[in-house]
Amino acid sequence: MIWYPYEQMKTMKAPYKIVDANGVYLYTEDQKLIDSVSSWWSVIHGYKHPVLTEAIKEQADQFAHVMLGGLTHDPVLKLSEKLAAFLPGDLDYCFFSDSGSVAVEVSLKMALQYYMNRGETQRTMVLALEHAYHGDTFKTMEVGDDEDYHFVLNAYGKSPHVVHIPTQIAALEKAFETYHSKLNCLLVEPLLQGAGGMRMYDVSFLKRARELCDQYGVLLIFDEVATGFGRTGNRFVADLVAPDILVLGKALTGGYIGHAVTVANHRVYEGFYDDNPTHALMHGPTFMGNALACSVALKSIELFENEHYMTKIQNIEAITRREMQGFSDPRIKEIRMMGGCVCIEVHDPETLKGYQAFAYENGVFSRPFLSYLYAMVPYVIEEAELVQVLTVMKKWFTGK
Ligand SMILES: *Cc1c(COP(=O)(O)O)cnc(C)c1O
């Protein structure tokens, strides 16, 4: 029997069973649904994309997987070359893993070991953001700030190695003043905090963060597992402000297979590159660089580059702003929009009870959480389909 994610199994309602998926649509036995969640924000090209499916099939005919311990292969070589060219600046050194959580773990390990390798053994602390989400493994829970994990706090108490601050420049400056000599990194979801409630903040915070990191010799890590590949209306937020380490996941493979990558810049890579074997990065997920995942990721990036995806995302944002123009309701606290993300935050989570079934009846799959009703659609969505998603969201409040 299946133990489902984030569910109280005793009271959980039966999940919808999907029998087919194509383009932006999920199919159950009796309903056709626009996937407004893109399967946890990953299926940016829609389901069953012929180019991506073909890439997997072709690679499966060669080999599905060989380990990267002592071996290498074309799909992983080509993808790492592609990423180095596609990503800004000198973010050139790709460490692959099987999920976003693990890739964030790797980034934190990199930041810590970078300083241990230099003998700066006092730099054991991570500066992170309030409402952050970086994954479900233990260290990512610790650097995250999610009430759902408070059982861990109850068990172990607050970690002395992590400080959380709000996304305000004054708080940022104060934290650097207080902790700079102990920090190895500042870790952020840049511009858009996803699972923490689709919270959006200004790029000026990141610019100041970069300055302070430079001033105090602290590494800057962008967790772009959710924001990467266009979600914020930028290809990567790293195009606006350069991090030292960039983490990508979710949309990396177009949602076909779980895979992620931690990309370091030259400075970080140099911190490991010497004759001392104990300075090696001690990590190696069994399925890192999986050939099926790398083949499909390569094609996904090519589609993104060659088929005007940034224009598609700009259109999604423009249509969303147009449709949400003038819409309000006393139960709504705020409507936030950025790139391919829209979120209606309500005052009382009760307001969203029953929304999923309502959306289902109206041909949309949605999964609101807490006080957040959001859409992160596949970028290939047509205008009429996007309008349908947004109309259903509004109809929940207006009743029309
Ligand atoms: C989803 C997510 C993760 C975790 O990725 P998994 O593949 O689920 O482990 C990490 N960081 C951010 C910002 C995410 O949205």
PDB file of N, CA and C in Angstrom, residues 2 35 51 59 73 84 160 189 258:
ATOM      1  N   ILE A   2       0.348   2.294  -0.607  1.00  0.00           N
ATOM      2  CA  ILE A   2       1.140   3.515  -0.778  1.00  0.00           C
ATOM      3  C   ILE A   2       0.974   4.431   0.435  1.00  0.00           C
ATOM      4  N   ASP A  35      -3.568  20.909 -15.861  1.00  0.00           N
ATOM      5  CA  ASP A  35      -2.720  20.801 -14.671  1.00  0.00           C
ATOM      6  C   ASP A  35      -2.151  22.170 -14.320  1.00  0.00           C
ATOM      7  N   VAL A  51       9.425  15.439 -28.414  1.00  0.00           N
ATOM      8  CA  VAL A  51      10.893  15.546 -28.438  1.00  0.00           C
ATOM      9  C   VAL A  51      11.501  14.914 -27.182  1.00  0.00           C
ATOM     10  N   GLN A  59      17.763   6.964 -25.713  1.00  0.00           N
ATOM     11  CA  GLN A  59      18.793   6.660 -24.724  1.00  0.00           C
ATOM     12  C   GLN A  59      18.555   5.288 -24.106  1.00  0.00           C
ATOM     13  N   HIS A  73      29.935   9.241 -19.550  1.00  0.00           N
ATOM     14  CA  HIS A  73      29.216   8.924 -20.796  1.00  0.00           C
ATOM     15  C   HIS A  73      28.754  10.210 -21.463  1.00  0.00           C
ATOM     16  N   ALA A  84      26.898  24.636 -18.559  1.00  0.00           N
ATOM     17  CA  ALA A  84      27.949  25.643 -18.397  1.00  0.00           C
ATOM     18  C   ALA A  84      27.755  26.796 -19.382  1.00  0.00           C
ATOM     19  N   PRO A 160      22.102  25.598  16.399  1.00  0.00           N
ATOM     20  CA  PRO A 160      22.961  26.775  16.586  1.00  0.00           C
ATOM     21  C   PRO A 160      23.697  27.152  15.293  1.00  0.00           C
ATOM     22  N   GLU A 189      16.052  31.137  -1.649  1.00  0.00           N
ATOM     23  CA  GLU A 189      15.255  30.957  -2.860  1.00  0.00           C
ATOM     24  C   GLU A 189      15.132  32.377  -3.417  1.00  0.00           C
ATOM     25  N   GLY A 258      13.201  12.417 -11.958  1.00  0.00           N
ATOM     26  CA  GLY A 258      13.812  13.199 -10.897  1.00  0.00           C
ATOM     27  C   GLY A 258      15.303  13.348 -11.129  1.00  0.00           C
TER      28      GLY A 258
END
